Short mmCIF file of C-alpha atoms in Angstrom, two decimals:
data_model
loop_
_atom_site.label_atom_id
_atom_site.label_comp_id
_atom_site.label_asym_id
_atom_site.label_seq_id
_atom_site.Cartn_x
_atom_site.Cartn_y
_atom_site.Cartn_z
CA UNK A 1 68.52 59.45 129.39
CA UNK A 2 66.33 62.45 130.66
CA UNK A 3 64.36 62.14 133.68
CA UNK A 4 60.54 61.65 133.22
CA UNK A 5 60.04 64.40 135.89
CA UNK A 6 62.26 66.93 134.32
CA UNK A 7 61.68 69.84 132.03
CA UNK A 8 61.08 68.71 128.56
CA UNK A 9 63.44 70.59 126.38
CA UNK A 10 62.76 71.00 122.71
CA UNK A 11 64.95 72.65 120.14
CA UNK A 12 61.93 74.09 118.21
CA UNK A 13 60.50 77.35 119.23
CA UNK A 14 57.34 77.48 121.34
CA UNK A 15 53.74 78.39 120.21
CA UNK A 16 54.25 82.04 120.82
CA UNK A 17 57.52 82.27 119.09
CA UNK A 18 56.29 80.42 115.97
CA UNK A 19 53.36 82.92 115.84
CA UNK A 20 55.43 85.92 116.40
CA UNK A 21 57.87 84.69 113.68
CA UNK A 22 55.37 83.78 111.12
CA UNK A 23 53.23 86.89 111.67
CA UNK A 24 56.52 89.38 111.53
CA UNK A 25 55.57 91.00 114.98
CA UNK A 26 59.08 91.38 115.91
CA UNK A 27 60.50 94.89 117.09
CA UNK A 28 61.79 95.57 113.48
CA UNK A 29 58.32 94.54 111.87
CA UNK A 30 56.24 96.66 114.34
CA UNK A 31 58.55 99.81 113.46
CA UNK A 32 58.06 99.02 109.88
CA UNK A 33 54.19 98.79 110.03
CA UNK A 34 54.18 102.11 112.19
CA UNK A 35 55.69 104.00 109.62
CA UNK A 36 52.99 103.49 106.71
CA UNK A 37 50.22 104.06 109.49
CA UNK A 38 51.83 107.48 110.39
CA UNK A 39 52.15 108.27 106.85
CA UNK A 40 48.45 107.90 106.16
CA UNK A 41 47.76 110.98 108.25
CA UNK A 42 50.05 113.35 106.08
CA UNK A 43 47.49 113.71 103.14
CA UNK A 44 44.62 114.73 105.00
CA UNK A 45 46.96 117.12 107.29
CA UNK A 46 48.41 118.74 104.33
CA UNK A 47 44.81 119.21 102.75
CA UNK A 48 43.52 120.80 105.90
CA UNK A 49 46.49 123.12 106.23
CA UNK A 50 46.30 124.19 102.48
CA UNK A 51 42.39 124.60 102.48
CA UNK A 52 41.87 125.92 105.95
CA UNK A 53 44.72 126.72 108.07
CA UNK A 54 46.73 128.69 105.82
CA UNK A 55 43.84 130.89 104.58
CA UNK A 56 43.07 131.43 108.48
CA UNK A 57 46.63 132.35 109.04
CA UNK A 58 46.60 135.05 106.14
CA UNK A 59 43.36 136.49 107.64
CA UNK A 60 44.83 136.73 111.31
CA UNK A 61 48.31 138.09 109.87
CA UNK A 62 46.38 140.67 107.86
CA UNK A 63 44.66 141.81 110.96
CA UNK A 64 48.10 142.29 112.61
CA UNK A 65 49.89 143.70 109.82
CA UNK A 66 47.65 146.14 108.14
CA UNK A 67 50.53 147.98 106.06
CA UNK A 68 51.98 144.59 105.05
CA UNK A 69 55.29 145.28 107.00
CA UNK A 70 56.75 142.53 109.45
CA UNK A 71 55.91 144.58 112.40
CA UNK A 72 52.77 143.55 114.35
CA UNK A 73 50.14 146.45 114.96
CA UNK A 74 47.09 146.37 117.19
CA UNK A 75 45.74 149.37 115.65
CA UNK A 76 43.23 147.91 113.51
CA UNK A 77 41.58 146.16 116.53
CA UNK A 78 41.78 149.35 118.52
CA UNK A 79 39.74 151.09 115.58
CA UNK A 80 37.30 148.42 115.10
CA UNK A 81 36.47 147.87 118.84
CA UNK A 82 36.03 151.75 119.10
CA UNK A 83 33.54 151.89 116.21
CA UNK A 84 29.73 152.01 116.93
CA UNK A 85 29.28 149.86 113.86
CA UNK A 86 31.19 146.97 114.99
CA UNK A 87 29.43 147.15 118.61
CA UNK A 88 26.09 147.42 117.04
CA UNK A 89 26.84 144.44 114.74
CA UNK A 90 27.94 142.33 117.68
CA UNK A 91 24.97 142.98 119.74
CA UNK A 92 22.62 142.26 116.76
CA UNK A 93 24.45 139.10 115.96
CA UNK A 94 24.18 137.71 119.44
CA UNK A 95 20.48 138.56 119.95
CA UNK A 96 19.51 137.17 116.75
CA UNK A 97 21.40 133.99 117.41
CA UNK A 98 20.22 133.38 120.88
CA UNK A 99 16.60 134.25 119.88
CA UNK A 100 16.59 132.03 116.66
CA UNK A 101 18.19 129.12 118.86
CA UNK A 102 15.46 129.45 121.75
CA UNK A 103 12.79 129.58 119.00
CA UNK A 104 14.29 126.58 117.14
CA UNK A 105 14.44 124.67 120.43
CA UNK A 106 10.89 125.35 121.45
CA UNK A 107 9.40 124.64 117.98
CA UNK A 108 11.76 121.99 117.23
CA UNK A 109 10.79 120.00 120.30
CA UNK A 110 7.13 120.65 119.91
CA UNK A 111 7.24 119.22 116.23
CA UNK A 112 9.40 116.39 117.07
CA UNK A 113 7.16 115.22 119.81
CA UNK A 114 4.16 115.36 117.46
CA UNK A 115 6.11 113.51 114.57
CA UNK A 116 7.38 110.78 117.02
CA UNK A 117 4.42 110.09 119.39
CA UNK A 118 1.29 111.33 117.60
CA UNK A 119 0.20 108.84 114.85
CA UNK A 120 -1.02 110.60 111.67
CA UNK A 121 -1.01 109.80 107.98
CA UNK A 122 2.28 110.73 106.52
CA UNK A 123 4.21 110.87 109.61
CA UNK A 124 6.92 108.95 108.23
CA UNK A 125 7.18 110.99 105.06
CA UNK A 126 7.39 114.13 107.09
CA UNK A 127 10.40 112.68 109.04
CA UNK A 128 12.12 111.88 105.73
CA UNK A 129 11.42 115.20 104.43
CA UNK A 130 13.27 116.82 107.38
CA UNK A 131 16.43 114.96 106.15
CA UNK A 132 15.90 116.29 102.71
CA UNK A 133 15.15 119.82 104.12
CA UNK A 134 18.74 119.82 105.92
CA UNK A 135 20.30 120.02 102.38
CA UNK A 136 18.43 123.19 101.38
CA UNK A 137 20.45 126.51 100.99
CA UNK A 138 19.64 128.89 103.36
CA UNK A 139 18.60 131.63 100.78
CA UNK A 140 16.08 129.46 99.39
CA UNK A 141 14.09 129.50 102.51
CA UNK A 142 14.28 133.35 102.41
CA UNK A 143 13.10 133.58 98.90
CA UNK A 144 10.04 131.34 99.86
CA UNK A 145 9.27 133.79 102.65
CA UNK A 146 9.89 136.66 100.30
CA UNK A 147 7.16 135.20 97.97
CA UNK A 148 4.54 134.64 100.72
CA UNK A 149 5.38 137.89 103.12
CA UNK A 150 7.38 140.22 100.97
CA UNK A 151 5.90 143.68 100.07
CA UNK A 152 4.55 142.42 96.65
CA UNK A 153 4.05 138.94 97.89
CA UNK A 154 0.92 136.67 98.03
CA UNK A 155 -0.32 137.65 101.62
CA UNK A 156 -0.13 141.48 100.55
CA UNK A 157 -1.36 140.74 97.11
CA UNK A 158 -4.46 138.84 98.55
CA UNK A 159 -4.79 141.96 101.06
CA UNK A 160 -5.03 144.50 98.75
CA UNK A 161 -7.31 142.50 96.27
CA UNK A 162 -9.73 141.93 99.09
CA UNK A 163 -9.74 145.51 100.74
CA UNK A 164 -8.67 147.59 97.88
CA UNK A 165 -5.71 148.96 99.86
CA UNK A 166 -2.58 150.40 98.35
CA UNK A 167 -0.33 148.18 100.39
CA UNK A 168 -0.52 145.07 102.44
CA UNK A 169 -0.09 144.81 106.24
CA UNK A 170 2.79 142.64 106.20
CA UNK A 171 5.94 144.44 105.91
CA UNK A 172 7.98 142.65 108.87
CA UNK A 173 10.22 140.57 106.57
CA UNK A 174 12.71 143.51 106.09
CA UNK A 175 13.03 144.20 109.73
CA UNK A 176 15.09 142.10 112.27
CA UNK A 177 12.00 140.02 113.22
CA UNK A 178 11.89 139.06 109.62
CA UNK A 179 15.36 137.78 109.79
CA UNK A 180 14.56 135.91 113.00
CA UNK A 181 11.53 134.18 111.43
CA UNK A 182 13.81 133.16 108.46
CA UNK A 183 16.33 131.80 110.91
CA UNK A 184 13.99 129.92 112.97
CA UNK A 185 12.24 128.66 109.83
CA UNK A 186 15.47 127.27 108.36
CA UNK A 187 17.30 126.10 111.47
CA UNK A 188 14.59 124.19 113.24
CA UNK A 189 15.07 120.98 111.30
CA UNK A 190 18.51 120.82 112.72
CA UNK A 191 17.23 120.57 116.17
CA UNK A 192 14.41 118.11 115.22
CA UNK A 193 16.55 115.39 113.47
CA UNK A 194 18.72 114.73 116.68
CA UNK A 195 15.53 114.82 118.58
CA UNK A 196 13.95 112.40 116.52
CA UNK A 197 16.92 109.95 116.84
CA UNK A 198 16.61 110.14 120.32
CA UNK A 199 12.98 109.82 120.71
CA UNK A 200 13.44 106.59 118.46
CA UNK A 201 15.61 105.00 121.28
CA UNK A 202 12.99 105.82 124.06
CA UNK A 203 11.51 102.79 125.56
CA UNK A 204 7.77 103.33 124.92
CA UNK A 205 7.19 101.13 127.88
CA UNK A 206 8.06 103.92 130.26
CA UNK A 207 5.41 106.09 128.55
CA UNK A 208 2.83 103.32 128.89
CA UNK A 209 3.50 102.92 132.60
CA UNK A 210 3.55 106.59 133.44
CA UNK A 211 0.23 106.65 131.42
CA UNK A 212 -1.38 103.64 133.34
CA UNK A 213 -0.33 105.36 136.74
CA UNK A 214 -2.55 108.37 135.73
CA UNK A 215 0.13 110.68 134.52
CA UNK A 216 -0.97 113.56 132.38
CA UNK A 217 0.70 114.01 129.06
CA UNK A 218 2.19 117.23 130.12
CA UNK A 219 3.62 115.51 133.02
CA UNK A 220 4.87 112.30 130.98
CA UNK A 221 6.81 114.85 128.62
CA UNK A 222 8.31 116.83 131.43
CA UNK A 223 9.46 113.83 133.63
CA UNK A 224 10.05 111.02 131.11
CA UNK A 225 10.50 112.52 127.68
CA UNK A 226 12.42 115.85 128.27
CA UNK A 227 15.46 114.21 130.53
CA UNK A 228 16.10 111.76 127.59
CA UNK A 229 15.93 114.62 124.82
CA UNK A 230 18.54 116.70 126.92
CA UNK A 231 21.53 115.64 125.24
CA UNK A 232 19.74 115.98 121.79
CA UNK A 233 18.53 119.46 122.72
CA UNK A 234 22.09 120.40 123.74
CA UNK A 235 23.58 118.91 120.52
CA UNK A 236 21.02 120.61 118.38
CA UNK A 237 20.90 123.88 119.89
CA UNK A 238 24.64 124.25 120.24
CA UNK A 239 24.82 123.70 116.41
CA UNK A 240 21.90 126.21 115.55
CA UNK A 241 23.61 128.98 117.77
CA UNK A 242 26.83 128.60 116.06
CA UNK A 243 25.49 128.36 112.69
CA UNK A 244 23.18 131.44 113.34
CA UNK A 245 26.33 133.21 114.63
CA UNK A 246 27.89 132.84 111.01
CA UNK A 247 24.72 133.05 108.85
CA UNK A 248 25.15 135.43 106.03
CA UNK A 249 22.63 134.27 103.34
CA UNK A 250 19.48 134.85 105.26
CA UNK A 251 20.51 138.37 106.26
CA UNK A 252 21.51 139.39 102.82
CA UNK A 253 18.57 137.89 100.89
CA UNK A 254 15.88 139.44 103.34
CA UNK A 255 17.26 143.01 102.52
CA UNK A 256 16.67 143.85 106.28
CA UNK A 257 17.35 147.62 106.76
CA UNK A 258 19.46 148.39 109.66
CA UNK A 259 20.48 144.60 110.12
CA UNK A 260 24.20 144.46 110.01
CA UNK A 261 25.64 141.14 111.74
CA UNK A 262 29.31 140.45 112.01
CA UNK A 263 29.49 138.48 108.70
CA UNK A 264 27.49 141.21 107.04
CA UNK A 265 30.09 143.65 108.59
CA UNK A 266 33.03 141.60 107.07
CA UNK A 267 31.14 141.74 103.65
CA UNK A 268 30.77 145.33 103.95
CA UNK A 269 34.29 146.23 104.90
CA UNK A 270 35.83 143.82 102.43
CA UNK A 271 33.76 144.28 99.42
CA UNK A 272 32.01 147.63 99.73
CA UNK A 273 34.81 149.70 101.55
CA UNK A 274 37.93 147.58 100.54
CA UNK A 275 38.93 148.09 104.18
CA UNK A 276 40.66 144.58 104.47
CA UNK A 277 42.37 144.95 107.87
CA UNK A 278 38.97 145.82 109.51
CA UNK A 279 37.35 143.08 107.56
CA UNK A 280 39.98 140.49 108.90
CA UNK A 281 39.76 141.91 112.41
CA UNK A 282 35.86 141.23 112.45
CA UNK A 283 36.33 137.84 110.83
CA UNK A 284 38.82 137.03 113.69
CA UNK A 285 36.32 138.11 116.30
CA UNK A 286 33.56 135.87 114.74
CA UNK A 287 35.99 132.95 114.47
CA UNK A 288 37.00 133.09 118.29
CA UNK A 289 33.38 133.44 119.22
CA UNK A 290 32.51 130.49 117.32
CA UNK A 291 35.31 128.41 118.48
CA UNK A 292 34.56 129.51 122.22
CA UNK A 293 31.20 128.32 121.65
CA UNK A 294 32.11 124.88 120.37
CA UNK A 295 34.20 124.50 123.39
CA UNK A 296 31.55 125.26 125.76
CA UNK A 297 29.37 122.85 123.64
CA UNK A 298 32.09 120.04 124.21
CA UNK A 299 31.99 120.53 128.03
CA UNK A 300 28.38 120.86 128.30
CA UNK A 301 27.72 117.70 126.13
CA UNK A 302 30.18 115.69 128.17
CA UNK A 303 28.25 116.63 131.36
CA UNK A 304 24.79 115.76 129.90
CA UNK A 305 25.97 112.70 128.27
CA UNK A 306 25.66 113.82 124.66
#
């Protein structure tokens, strides 16, 4: 007879053992479950490799093996880097992208402030329209600007009808400033969307307290709203910068003379001149700049808490 104070021995497995056996959580079962989970990653990896990585590999390979041989040659890079056309395109791409990003940040911040904090009829409809605007192709905005400010557009037509002049004064759309205006017009909603989302999370009690303490609207924006908007500004601004660096449709449809960006140079080298090694070199440089900016964006977003 067992002692009443001794340990109780039972031939049946304990609760943990029954649960483990009933759920199949033994080592072999865990290994069997890991295998199907790993297999789920195979289709997207194959699709990514086929659609993106393999074409990218071909572009890099073409830039390093211009004659189709197995030997690696950096002659195409030396020729492209030494050309004035590449340096001009790089400078034009950078200053247009930076200028458009600054313009989008300033204009987007002001418009988002008005929509979020200034009550007016149709405010919600405008906010919804911004979401729809994000789906528009870039050339559509450029065509709209051409209808308004083009050489035979509405503004110049109205001017000639009123004054009787031979041509109107609005000729800037085929200049770099026209490209800059089109990019700011198209990409500003990409800054406004994250800003509106950030403003919707802002506690309005902070604004009411600051206003009750006598703070002017400018100081409230600077001391209360702007710190809350920094992550959204960083996210939207970095996105616009990368997209402007790779923008092709706006520059092409404006027909701006003398405005050659890196994407336009790739098009010119590949389609017009059939110089595929040079086109691949420019494409590789454009990709490297975009990836570098994305890496910088990730670092900045972590520090500002985006």
